JSON list of C-alpha atoms in Angstrom, two decimals:
[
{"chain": "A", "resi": 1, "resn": "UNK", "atom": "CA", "xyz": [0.00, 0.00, 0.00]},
{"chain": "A", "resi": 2, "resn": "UNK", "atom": "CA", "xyz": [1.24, 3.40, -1.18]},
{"chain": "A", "resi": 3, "resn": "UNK", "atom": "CA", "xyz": [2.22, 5.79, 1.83]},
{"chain": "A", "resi": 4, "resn": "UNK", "atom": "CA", "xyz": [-0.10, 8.55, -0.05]},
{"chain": "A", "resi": 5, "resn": "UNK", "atom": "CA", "xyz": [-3.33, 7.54, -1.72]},
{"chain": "A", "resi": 6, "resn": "UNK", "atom": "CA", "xyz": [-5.42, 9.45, -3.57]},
{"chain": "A", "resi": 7, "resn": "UNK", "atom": "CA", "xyz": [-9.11, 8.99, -4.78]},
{"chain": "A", "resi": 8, "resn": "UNK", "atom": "CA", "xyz": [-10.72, 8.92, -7.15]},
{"chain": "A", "resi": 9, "resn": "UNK", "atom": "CA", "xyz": [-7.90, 8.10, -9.63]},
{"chain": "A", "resi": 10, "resn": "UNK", "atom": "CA", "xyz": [-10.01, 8.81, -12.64]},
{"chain": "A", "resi": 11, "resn": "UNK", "atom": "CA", "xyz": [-12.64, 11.69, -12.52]},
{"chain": "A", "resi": 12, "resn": "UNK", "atom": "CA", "xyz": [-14.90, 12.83, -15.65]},
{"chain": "A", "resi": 13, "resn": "UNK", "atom": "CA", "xyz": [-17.27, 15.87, -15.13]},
{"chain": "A", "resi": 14, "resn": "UNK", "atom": "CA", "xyz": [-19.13, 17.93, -17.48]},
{"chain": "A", "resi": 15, "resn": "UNK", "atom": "CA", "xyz": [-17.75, 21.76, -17.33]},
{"chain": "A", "resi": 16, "resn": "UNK", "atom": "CA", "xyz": [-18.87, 23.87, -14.26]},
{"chain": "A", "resi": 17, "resn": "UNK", "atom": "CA", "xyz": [-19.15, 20.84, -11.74]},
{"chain": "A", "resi": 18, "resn": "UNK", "atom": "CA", "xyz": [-17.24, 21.26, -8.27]},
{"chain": "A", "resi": 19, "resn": "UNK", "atom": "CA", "xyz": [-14.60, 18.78, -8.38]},
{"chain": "A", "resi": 20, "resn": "UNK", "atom": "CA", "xyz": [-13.18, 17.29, -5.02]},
{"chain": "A", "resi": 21, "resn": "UNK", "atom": "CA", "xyz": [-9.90, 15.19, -5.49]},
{"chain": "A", "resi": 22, "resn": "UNK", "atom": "CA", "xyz": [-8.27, 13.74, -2.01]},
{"chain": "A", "resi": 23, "resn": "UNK", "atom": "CA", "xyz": [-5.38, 12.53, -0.73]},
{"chain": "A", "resi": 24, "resn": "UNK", "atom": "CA", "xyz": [-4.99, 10.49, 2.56]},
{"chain": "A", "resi": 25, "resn": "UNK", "atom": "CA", "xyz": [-1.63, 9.87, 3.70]},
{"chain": "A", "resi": 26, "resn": "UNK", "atom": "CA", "xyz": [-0.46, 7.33, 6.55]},
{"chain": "A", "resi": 27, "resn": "UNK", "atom": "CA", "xyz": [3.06, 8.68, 7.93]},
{"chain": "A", "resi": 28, "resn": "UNK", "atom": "CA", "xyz": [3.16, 11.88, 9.83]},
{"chain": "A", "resi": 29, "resn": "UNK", "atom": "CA", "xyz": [3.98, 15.02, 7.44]},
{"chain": "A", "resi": 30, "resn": "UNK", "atom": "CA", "xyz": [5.19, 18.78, 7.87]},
{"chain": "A", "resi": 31, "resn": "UNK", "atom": "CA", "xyz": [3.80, 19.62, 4.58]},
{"chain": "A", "resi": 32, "resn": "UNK", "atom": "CA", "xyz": [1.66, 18.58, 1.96]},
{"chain": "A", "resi": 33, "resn": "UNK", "atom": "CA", "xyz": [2.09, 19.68, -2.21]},
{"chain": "A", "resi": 34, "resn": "UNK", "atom": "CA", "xyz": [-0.55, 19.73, -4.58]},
{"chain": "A", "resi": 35, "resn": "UNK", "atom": "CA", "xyz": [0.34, 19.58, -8.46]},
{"chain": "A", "resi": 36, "resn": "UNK", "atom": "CA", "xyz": [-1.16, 19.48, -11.67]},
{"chain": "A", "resi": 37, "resn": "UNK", "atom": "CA", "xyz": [0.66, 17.91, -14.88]},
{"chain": "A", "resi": 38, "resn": "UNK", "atom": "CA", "xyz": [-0.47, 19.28, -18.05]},
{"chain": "A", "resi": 39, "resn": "UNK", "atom": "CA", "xyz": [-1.71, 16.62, -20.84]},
{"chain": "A", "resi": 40, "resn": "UNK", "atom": "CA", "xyz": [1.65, 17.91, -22.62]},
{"chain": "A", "resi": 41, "resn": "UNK", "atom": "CA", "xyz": [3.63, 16.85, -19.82]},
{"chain": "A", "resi": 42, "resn": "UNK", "atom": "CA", "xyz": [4.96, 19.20, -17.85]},
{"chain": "A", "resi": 43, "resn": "UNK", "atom": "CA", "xyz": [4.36, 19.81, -13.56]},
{"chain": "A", "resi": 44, "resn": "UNK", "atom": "CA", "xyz": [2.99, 22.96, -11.83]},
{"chain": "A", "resi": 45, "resn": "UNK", "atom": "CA", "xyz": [2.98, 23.51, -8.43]},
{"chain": "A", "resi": 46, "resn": "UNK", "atom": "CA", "xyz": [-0.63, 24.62, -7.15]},
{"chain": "A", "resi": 47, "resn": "UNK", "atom": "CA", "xyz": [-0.06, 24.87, -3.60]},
{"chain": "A", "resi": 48, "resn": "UNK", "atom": "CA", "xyz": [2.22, 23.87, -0.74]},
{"chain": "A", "resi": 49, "resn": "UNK", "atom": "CA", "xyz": [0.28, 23.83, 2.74]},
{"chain": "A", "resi": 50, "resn": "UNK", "atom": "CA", "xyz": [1.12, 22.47, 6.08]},
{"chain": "A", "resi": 51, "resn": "UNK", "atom": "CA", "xyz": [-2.17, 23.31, 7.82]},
{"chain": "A", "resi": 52, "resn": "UNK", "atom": "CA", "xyz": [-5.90, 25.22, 7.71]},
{"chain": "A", "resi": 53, "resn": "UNK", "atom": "CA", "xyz": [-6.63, 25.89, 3.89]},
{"chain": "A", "resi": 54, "resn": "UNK", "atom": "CA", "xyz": [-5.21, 27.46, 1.17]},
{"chain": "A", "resi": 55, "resn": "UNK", "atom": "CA", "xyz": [-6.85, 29.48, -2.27]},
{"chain": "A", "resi": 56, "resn": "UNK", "atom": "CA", "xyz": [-5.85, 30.27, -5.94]},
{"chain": "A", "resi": 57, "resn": "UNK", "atom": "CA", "xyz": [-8.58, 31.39, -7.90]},
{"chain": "A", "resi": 58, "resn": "UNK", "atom": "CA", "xyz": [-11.03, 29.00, -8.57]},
{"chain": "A", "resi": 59, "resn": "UNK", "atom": "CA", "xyz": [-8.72, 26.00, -6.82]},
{"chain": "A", "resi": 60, "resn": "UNK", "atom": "CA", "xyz": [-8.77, 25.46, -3.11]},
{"chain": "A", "resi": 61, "resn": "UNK", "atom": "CA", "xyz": [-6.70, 23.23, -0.93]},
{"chain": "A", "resi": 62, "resn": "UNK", "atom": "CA", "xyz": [-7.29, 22.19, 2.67]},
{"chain": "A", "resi": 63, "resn": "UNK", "atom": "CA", "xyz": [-5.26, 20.03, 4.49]},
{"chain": "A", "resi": 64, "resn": "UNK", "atom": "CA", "xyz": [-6.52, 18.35, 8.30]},
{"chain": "A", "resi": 65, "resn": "UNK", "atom": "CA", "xyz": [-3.35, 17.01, 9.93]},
{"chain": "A", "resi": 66, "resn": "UNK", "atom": "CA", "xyz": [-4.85, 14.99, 12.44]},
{"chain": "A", "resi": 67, "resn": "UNK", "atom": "CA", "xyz": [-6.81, 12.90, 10.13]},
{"chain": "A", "resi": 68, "resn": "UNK", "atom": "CA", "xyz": [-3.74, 12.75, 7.81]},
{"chain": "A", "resi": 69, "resn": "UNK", "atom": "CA", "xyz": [-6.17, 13.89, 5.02]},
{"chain": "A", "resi": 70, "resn": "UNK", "atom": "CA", "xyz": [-5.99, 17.00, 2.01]},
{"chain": "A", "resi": 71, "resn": "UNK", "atom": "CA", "xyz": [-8.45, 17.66, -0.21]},
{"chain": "A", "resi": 72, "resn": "UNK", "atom": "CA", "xyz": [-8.16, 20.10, -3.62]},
{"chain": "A", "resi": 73, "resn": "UNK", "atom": "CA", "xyz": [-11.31, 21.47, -5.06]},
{"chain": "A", "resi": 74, "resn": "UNK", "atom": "CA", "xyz": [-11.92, 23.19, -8.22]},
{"chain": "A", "resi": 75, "resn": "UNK", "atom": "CA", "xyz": [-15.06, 25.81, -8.47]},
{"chain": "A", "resi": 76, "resn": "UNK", "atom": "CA", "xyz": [-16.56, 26.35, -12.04]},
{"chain": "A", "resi": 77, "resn": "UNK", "atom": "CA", "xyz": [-14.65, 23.88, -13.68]},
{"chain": "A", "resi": 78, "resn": "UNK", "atom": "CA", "xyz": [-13.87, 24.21, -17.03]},
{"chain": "A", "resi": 79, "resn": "UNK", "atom": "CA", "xyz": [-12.00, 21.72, -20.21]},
{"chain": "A", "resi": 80, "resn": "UNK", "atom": "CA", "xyz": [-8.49, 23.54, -19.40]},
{"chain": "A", "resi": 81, "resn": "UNK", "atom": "CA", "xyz": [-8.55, 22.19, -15.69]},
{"chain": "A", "resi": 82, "resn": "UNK", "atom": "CA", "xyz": [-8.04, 18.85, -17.02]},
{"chain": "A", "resi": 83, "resn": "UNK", "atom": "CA", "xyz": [-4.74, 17.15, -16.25]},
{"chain": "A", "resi": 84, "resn": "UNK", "atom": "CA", "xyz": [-3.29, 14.89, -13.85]},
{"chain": "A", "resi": 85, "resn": "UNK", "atom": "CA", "xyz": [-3.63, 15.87, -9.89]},
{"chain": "A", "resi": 86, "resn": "UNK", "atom": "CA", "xyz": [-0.62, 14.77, -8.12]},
{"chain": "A", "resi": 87, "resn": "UNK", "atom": "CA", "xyz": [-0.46, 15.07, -4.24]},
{"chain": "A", "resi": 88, "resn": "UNK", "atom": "CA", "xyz": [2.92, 14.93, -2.58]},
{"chain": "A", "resi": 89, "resn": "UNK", "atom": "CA", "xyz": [4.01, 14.60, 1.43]},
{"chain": "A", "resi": 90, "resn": "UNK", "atom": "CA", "xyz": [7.28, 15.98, 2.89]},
{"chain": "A", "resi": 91, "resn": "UNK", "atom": "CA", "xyz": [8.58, 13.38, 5.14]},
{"chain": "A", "resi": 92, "resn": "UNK", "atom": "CA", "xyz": [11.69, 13.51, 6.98]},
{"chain": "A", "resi": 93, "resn": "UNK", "atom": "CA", "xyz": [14.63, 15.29, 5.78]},
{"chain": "A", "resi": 94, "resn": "UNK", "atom": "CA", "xyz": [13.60, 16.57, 2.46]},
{"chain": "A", "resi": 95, "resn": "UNK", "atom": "CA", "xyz": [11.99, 13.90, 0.56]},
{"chain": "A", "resi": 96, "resn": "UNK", "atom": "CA", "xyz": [8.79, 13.91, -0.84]},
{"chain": "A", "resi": 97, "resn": "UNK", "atom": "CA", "xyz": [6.00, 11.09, -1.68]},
{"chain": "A", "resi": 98, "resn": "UNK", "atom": "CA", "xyz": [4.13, 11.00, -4.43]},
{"chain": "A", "resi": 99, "resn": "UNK", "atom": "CA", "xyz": [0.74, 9.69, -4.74]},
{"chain": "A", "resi": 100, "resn": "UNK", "atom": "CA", "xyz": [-0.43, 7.95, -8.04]},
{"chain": "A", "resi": 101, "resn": "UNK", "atom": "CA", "xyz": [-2.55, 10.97, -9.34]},
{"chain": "A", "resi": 102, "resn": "UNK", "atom": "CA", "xyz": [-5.96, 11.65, -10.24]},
{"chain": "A", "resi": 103, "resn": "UNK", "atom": "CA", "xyz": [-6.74, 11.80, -13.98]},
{"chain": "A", "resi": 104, "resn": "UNK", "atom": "CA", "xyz": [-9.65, 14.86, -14.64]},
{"chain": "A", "resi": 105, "resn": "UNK", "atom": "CA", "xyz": [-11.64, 14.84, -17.84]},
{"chain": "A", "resi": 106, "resn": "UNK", "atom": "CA", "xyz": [-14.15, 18.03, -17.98]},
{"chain": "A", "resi": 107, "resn": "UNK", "atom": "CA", "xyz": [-16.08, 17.76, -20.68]},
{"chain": "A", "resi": 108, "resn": "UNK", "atom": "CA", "xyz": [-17.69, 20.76, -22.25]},
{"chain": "B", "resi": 1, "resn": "UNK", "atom": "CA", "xyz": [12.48, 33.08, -19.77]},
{"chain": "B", "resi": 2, "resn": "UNK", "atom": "CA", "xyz": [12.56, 29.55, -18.52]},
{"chain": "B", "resi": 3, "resn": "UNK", "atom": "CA", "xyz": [12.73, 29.22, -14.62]},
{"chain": "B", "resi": 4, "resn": "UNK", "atom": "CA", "xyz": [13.77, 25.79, -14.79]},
{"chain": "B", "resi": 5, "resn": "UNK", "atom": "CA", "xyz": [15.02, 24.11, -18.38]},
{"chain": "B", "resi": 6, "resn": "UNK", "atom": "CA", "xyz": [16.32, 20.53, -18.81]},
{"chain": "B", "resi": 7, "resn": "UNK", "atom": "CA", "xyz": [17.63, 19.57, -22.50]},
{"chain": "B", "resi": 8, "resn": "UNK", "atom": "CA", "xyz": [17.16, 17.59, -24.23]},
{"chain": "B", "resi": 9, "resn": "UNK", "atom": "CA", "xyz": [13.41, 17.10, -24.22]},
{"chain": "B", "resi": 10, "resn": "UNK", "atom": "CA", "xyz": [13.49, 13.64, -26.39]},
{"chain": "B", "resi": 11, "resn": "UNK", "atom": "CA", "xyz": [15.93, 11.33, -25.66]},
{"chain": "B", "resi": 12, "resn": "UNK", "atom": "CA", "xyz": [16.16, 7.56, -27.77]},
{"chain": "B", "resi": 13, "resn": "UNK", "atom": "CA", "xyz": [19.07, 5.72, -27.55]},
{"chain": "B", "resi": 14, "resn": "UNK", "atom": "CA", "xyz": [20.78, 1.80, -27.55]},
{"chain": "B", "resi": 15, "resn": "UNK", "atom": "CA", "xyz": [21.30, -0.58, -24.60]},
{"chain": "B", "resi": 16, "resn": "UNK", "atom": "CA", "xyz": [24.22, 0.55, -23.37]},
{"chain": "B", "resi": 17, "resn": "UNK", "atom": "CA", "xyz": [25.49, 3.76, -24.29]},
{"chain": "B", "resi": 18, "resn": "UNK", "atom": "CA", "xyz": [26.30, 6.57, -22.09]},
{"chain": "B", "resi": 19, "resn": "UNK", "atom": "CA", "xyz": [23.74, 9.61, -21.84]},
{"chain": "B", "resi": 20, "resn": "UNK", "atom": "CA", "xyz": [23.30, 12.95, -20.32]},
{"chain": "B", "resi": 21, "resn": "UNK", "atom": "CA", "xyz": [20.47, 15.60, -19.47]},
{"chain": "B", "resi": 22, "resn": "UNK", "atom": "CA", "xyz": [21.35, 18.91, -18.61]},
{"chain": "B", "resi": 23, "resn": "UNK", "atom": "CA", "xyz": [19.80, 21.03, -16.47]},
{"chain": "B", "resi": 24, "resn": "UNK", "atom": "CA", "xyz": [19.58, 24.87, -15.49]},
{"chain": "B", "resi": 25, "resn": "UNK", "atom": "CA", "xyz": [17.76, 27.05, -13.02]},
{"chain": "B", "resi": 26, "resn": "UNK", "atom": "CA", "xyz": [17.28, 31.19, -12.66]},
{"chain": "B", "resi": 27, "resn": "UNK", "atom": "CA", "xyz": [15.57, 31.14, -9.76]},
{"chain": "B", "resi": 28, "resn": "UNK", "atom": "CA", "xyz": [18.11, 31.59, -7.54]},
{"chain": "B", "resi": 29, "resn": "UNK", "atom": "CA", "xyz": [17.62, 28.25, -5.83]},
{"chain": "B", "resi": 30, "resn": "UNK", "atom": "CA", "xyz": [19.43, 26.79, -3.67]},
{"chain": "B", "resi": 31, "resn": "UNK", "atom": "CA", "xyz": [17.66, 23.32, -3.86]},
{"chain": "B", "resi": 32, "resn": "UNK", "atom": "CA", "xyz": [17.72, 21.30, -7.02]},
{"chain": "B", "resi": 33, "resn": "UNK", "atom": "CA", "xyz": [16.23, 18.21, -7.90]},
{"chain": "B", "resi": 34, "resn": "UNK", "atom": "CA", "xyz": [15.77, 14.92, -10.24]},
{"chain": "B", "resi": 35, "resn": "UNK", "atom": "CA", "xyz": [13.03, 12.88, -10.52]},
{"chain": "B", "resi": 36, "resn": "UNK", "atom": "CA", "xyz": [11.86, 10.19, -12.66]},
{"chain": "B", "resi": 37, "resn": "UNK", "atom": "CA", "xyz": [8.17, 9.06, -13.92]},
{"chain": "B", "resi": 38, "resn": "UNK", "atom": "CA", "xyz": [8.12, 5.44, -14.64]},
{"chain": "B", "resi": 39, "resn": "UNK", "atom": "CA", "xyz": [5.41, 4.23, -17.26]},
{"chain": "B", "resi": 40, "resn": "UNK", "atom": "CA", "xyz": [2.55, 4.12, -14.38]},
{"chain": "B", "resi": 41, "resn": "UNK", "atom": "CA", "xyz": [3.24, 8.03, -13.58]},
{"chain": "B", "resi": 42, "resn": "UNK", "atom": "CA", "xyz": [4.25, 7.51, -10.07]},
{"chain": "B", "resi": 43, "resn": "UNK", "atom": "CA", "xyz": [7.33, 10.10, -9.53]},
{"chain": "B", "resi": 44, "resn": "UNK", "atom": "CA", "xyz": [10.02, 9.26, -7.14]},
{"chain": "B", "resi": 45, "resn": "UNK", "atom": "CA", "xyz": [12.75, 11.07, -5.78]},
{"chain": "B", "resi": 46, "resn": "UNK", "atom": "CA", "xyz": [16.14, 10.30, -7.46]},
{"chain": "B", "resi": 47, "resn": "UNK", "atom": "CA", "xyz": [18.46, 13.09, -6.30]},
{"chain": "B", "resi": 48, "resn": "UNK", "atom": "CA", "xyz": [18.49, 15.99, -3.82]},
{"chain": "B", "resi": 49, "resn": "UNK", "atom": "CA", "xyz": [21.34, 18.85, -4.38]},
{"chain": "B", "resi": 50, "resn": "UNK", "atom": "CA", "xyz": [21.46, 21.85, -1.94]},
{"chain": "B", "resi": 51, "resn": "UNK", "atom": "CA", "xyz": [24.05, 24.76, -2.93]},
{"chain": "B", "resi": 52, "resn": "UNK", "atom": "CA", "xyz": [26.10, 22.06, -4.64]},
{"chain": "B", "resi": 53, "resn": "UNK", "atom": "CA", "xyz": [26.18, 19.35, -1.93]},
{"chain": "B", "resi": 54, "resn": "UNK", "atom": "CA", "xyz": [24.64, 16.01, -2.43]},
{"chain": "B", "resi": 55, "resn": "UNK", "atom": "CA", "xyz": [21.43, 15.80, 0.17]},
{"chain": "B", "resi": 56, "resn": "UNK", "atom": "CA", "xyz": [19.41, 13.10, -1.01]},
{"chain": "B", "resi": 57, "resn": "UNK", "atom": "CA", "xyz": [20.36, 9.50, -3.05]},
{"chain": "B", "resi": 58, "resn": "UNK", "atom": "CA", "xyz": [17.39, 7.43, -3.18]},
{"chain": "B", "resi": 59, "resn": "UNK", "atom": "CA", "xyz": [18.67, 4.00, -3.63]},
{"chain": "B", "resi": 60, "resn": "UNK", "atom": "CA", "xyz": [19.07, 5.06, -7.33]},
{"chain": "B", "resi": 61, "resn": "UNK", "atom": "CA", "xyz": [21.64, 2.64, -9.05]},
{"chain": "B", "resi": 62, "resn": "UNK", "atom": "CA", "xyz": [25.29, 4.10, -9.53]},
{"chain": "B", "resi": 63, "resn": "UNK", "atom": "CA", "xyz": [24.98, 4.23, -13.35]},
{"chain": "B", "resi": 64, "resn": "UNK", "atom": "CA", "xyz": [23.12, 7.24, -12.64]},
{"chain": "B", "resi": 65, "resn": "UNK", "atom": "CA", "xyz": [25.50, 9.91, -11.63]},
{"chain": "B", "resi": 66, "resn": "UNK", "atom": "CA", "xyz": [24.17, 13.36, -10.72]},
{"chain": "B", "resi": 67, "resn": "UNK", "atom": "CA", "xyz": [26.88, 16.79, -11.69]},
{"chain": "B", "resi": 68, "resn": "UNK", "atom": "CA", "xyz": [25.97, 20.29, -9.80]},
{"chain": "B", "resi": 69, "resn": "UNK", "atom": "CA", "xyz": [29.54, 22.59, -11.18]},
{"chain": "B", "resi": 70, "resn": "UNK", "atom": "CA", "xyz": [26.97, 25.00, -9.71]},
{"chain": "B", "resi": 71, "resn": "UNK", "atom": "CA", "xyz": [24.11, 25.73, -7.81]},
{"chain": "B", "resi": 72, "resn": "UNK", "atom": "CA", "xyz": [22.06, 27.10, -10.98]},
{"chain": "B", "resi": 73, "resn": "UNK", "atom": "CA", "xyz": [23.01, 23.49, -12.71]},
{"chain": "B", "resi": 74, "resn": "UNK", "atom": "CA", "xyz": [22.22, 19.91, -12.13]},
{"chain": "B", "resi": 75, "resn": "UNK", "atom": "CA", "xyz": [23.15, 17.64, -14.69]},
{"chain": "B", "resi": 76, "resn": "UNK", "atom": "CA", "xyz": [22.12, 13.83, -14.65]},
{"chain": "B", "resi": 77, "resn": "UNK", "atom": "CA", "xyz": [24.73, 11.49, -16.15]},
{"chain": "B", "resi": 78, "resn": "UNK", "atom": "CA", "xyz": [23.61, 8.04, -16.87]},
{"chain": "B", "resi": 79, "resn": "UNK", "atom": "CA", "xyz": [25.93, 5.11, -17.84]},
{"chain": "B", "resi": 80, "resn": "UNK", "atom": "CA", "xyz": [25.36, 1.88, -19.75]},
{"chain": "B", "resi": 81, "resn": "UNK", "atom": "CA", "xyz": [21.98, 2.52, -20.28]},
{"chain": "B", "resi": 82, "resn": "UNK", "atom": "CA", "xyz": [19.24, -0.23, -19.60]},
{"chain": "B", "resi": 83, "resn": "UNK", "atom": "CA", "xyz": [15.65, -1.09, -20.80]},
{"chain": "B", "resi": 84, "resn": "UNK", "atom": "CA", "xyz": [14.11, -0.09, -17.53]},
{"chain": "B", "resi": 85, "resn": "UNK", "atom": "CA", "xyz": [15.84, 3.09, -17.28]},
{"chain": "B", "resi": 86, "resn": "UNK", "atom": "CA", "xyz": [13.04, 4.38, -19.92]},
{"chain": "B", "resi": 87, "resn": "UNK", "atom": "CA", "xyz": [10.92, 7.00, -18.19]},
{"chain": "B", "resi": 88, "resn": "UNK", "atom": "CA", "xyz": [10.61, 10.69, -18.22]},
{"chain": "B", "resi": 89, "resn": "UNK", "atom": "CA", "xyz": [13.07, 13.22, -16.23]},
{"chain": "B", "resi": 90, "resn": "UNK", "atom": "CA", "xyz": [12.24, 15.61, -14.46]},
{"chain": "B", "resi": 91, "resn": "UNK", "atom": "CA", "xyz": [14.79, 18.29, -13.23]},
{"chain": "B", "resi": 92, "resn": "UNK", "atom": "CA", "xyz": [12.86, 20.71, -10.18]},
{"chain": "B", "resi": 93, "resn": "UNK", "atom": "CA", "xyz": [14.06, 23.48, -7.79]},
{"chain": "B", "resi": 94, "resn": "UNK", "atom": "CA", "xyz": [12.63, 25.14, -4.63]},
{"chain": "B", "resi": 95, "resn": "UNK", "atom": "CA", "xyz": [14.58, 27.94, -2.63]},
{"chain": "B", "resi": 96, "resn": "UNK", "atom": "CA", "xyz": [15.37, 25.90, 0.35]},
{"chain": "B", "resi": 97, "resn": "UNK", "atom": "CA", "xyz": [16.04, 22.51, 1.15]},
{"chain": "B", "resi": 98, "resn": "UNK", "atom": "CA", "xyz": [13.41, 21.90, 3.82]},
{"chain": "B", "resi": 99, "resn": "UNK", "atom": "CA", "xyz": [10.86, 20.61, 1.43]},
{"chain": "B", "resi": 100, "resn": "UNK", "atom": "CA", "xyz": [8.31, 23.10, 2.61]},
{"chain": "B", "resi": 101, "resn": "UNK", "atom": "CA", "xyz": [8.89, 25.79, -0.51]},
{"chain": "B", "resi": 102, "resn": "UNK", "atom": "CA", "xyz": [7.08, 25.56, -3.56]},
{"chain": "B", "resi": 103, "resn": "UNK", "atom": "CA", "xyz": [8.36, 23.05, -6.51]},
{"chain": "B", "resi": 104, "resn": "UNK", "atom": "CA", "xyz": [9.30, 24.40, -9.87]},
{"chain": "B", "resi": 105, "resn": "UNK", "atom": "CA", "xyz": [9.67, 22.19, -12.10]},
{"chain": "B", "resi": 106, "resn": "UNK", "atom": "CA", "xyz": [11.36, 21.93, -16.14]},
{"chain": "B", "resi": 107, "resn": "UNK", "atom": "CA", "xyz": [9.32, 20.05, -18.60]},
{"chain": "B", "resi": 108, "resn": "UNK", "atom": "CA", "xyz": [11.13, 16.55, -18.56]},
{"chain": "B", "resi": 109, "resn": "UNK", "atom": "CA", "xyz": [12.95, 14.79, -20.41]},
{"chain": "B", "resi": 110, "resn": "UNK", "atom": "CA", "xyz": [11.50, 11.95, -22.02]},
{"chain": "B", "resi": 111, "resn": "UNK", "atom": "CA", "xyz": [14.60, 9.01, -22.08]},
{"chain": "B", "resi": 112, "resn": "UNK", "atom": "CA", "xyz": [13.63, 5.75, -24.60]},
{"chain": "B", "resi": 113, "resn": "UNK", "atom": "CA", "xyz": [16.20, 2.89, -24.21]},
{"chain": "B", "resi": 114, "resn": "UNK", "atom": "CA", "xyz": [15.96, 0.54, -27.22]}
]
């Protein structure tokens, strides 16, 4: 079992849903990285957060420590937000974890 | 102007040979970083550099051999290339080496080992 799982791992939505992807983790953390990799490849970070909630536009990302759990919405989601969702944990001295990523398919 | 650019972008190549991919920063990071996707998209953490000094080597075999002349640069040099070592490359950055700074990240390198 992966140290960071995520859920759903494939997501398909017709354009303006809210979208909720999440991302449970089982080791203890100091912080917690959303990113998004474009259908062309390349990574963005969205947000780094190590506690309470955090907001970019129409993206939010909220992170509860205790239950070792993140979530990242989308508001008003539209065809460009697809891409892969990655979620990533800092543990120990530097190094993060990946989780396996949640494909997200808006359709117009 | 590129924050983060790793050449080349395509990479194919024999069993065997010797390879590298280059890559540059003008951030004014101190951190830099490789990664690789395998075919499944899971990334893992190959190498950690932080102002030129070696931080992180994640059980990554020693044909893979990591260059920083610089803290701007980290170069990835791989020897005797293998089947499995197909994936795609990714060179990051952040400003610090505590893991808690934003990632920035080039656009990979995609490596095919025929």
């Amino acid at each position: 079992k992966n140290e960071v799982e995520q859920s759903p791992q494939n997501l398909t939505a017709q354009e303006g849903e809210f979208i909720t992807i999440n991302c449970s983790y089982s080791v203890g953390i100091s912080a917690l990285h959303w990113l998004q990799q474009h259908p062309g490849g390349g990574i963005v970070s969205l947000f780094m957060l190590s506690s309470g909630k955090k907001k970019h536009g129409r993206l939010i990302a909220t992170i509860n420590i205790q239950e070792k759990h993140s979530s990242l919405h989308i508001t008003a989601s539209h065809p460009r937000d697809s891409a892969v969702y990655i979620c990533a944990v800092k543990q120990g001295a530097q190094k993060l974890v990946f989780g396996q990523g949640t494909r997200l398919t808006i359709n117009p | 102007d590129t924050a983060v650019s790793q050449t080349p972008k395509y990479l194919v190549t024999q069993m065997g040979n010797d390879k590298s991919i280059k890559c540059e920063q003008n951030l004014g990071h101190d951190t830099m970083y490789w990664y690789k996707q395998d075919s499944k998209k899971f990334l893992k953490i190959m190498f950690s550099y932080n102002n030129k000094e070696l931080i992180i080597n994640e059980t990554v075999p020693n044909r893979f051999s990591p260059k920083s002349p610089d803290k701007a640069h980290l170069n990835l040099h791989i020897n005797s290339l293998e089947l499995g070592d197909s994936a795609v490359y990714f060179c990051a950055s952040s400003q610090d080496w505590g893991g808690t700074e934003k990632l920035f990240f080039g656009s990979g390198t995609q490596l095919s080992v025929l």
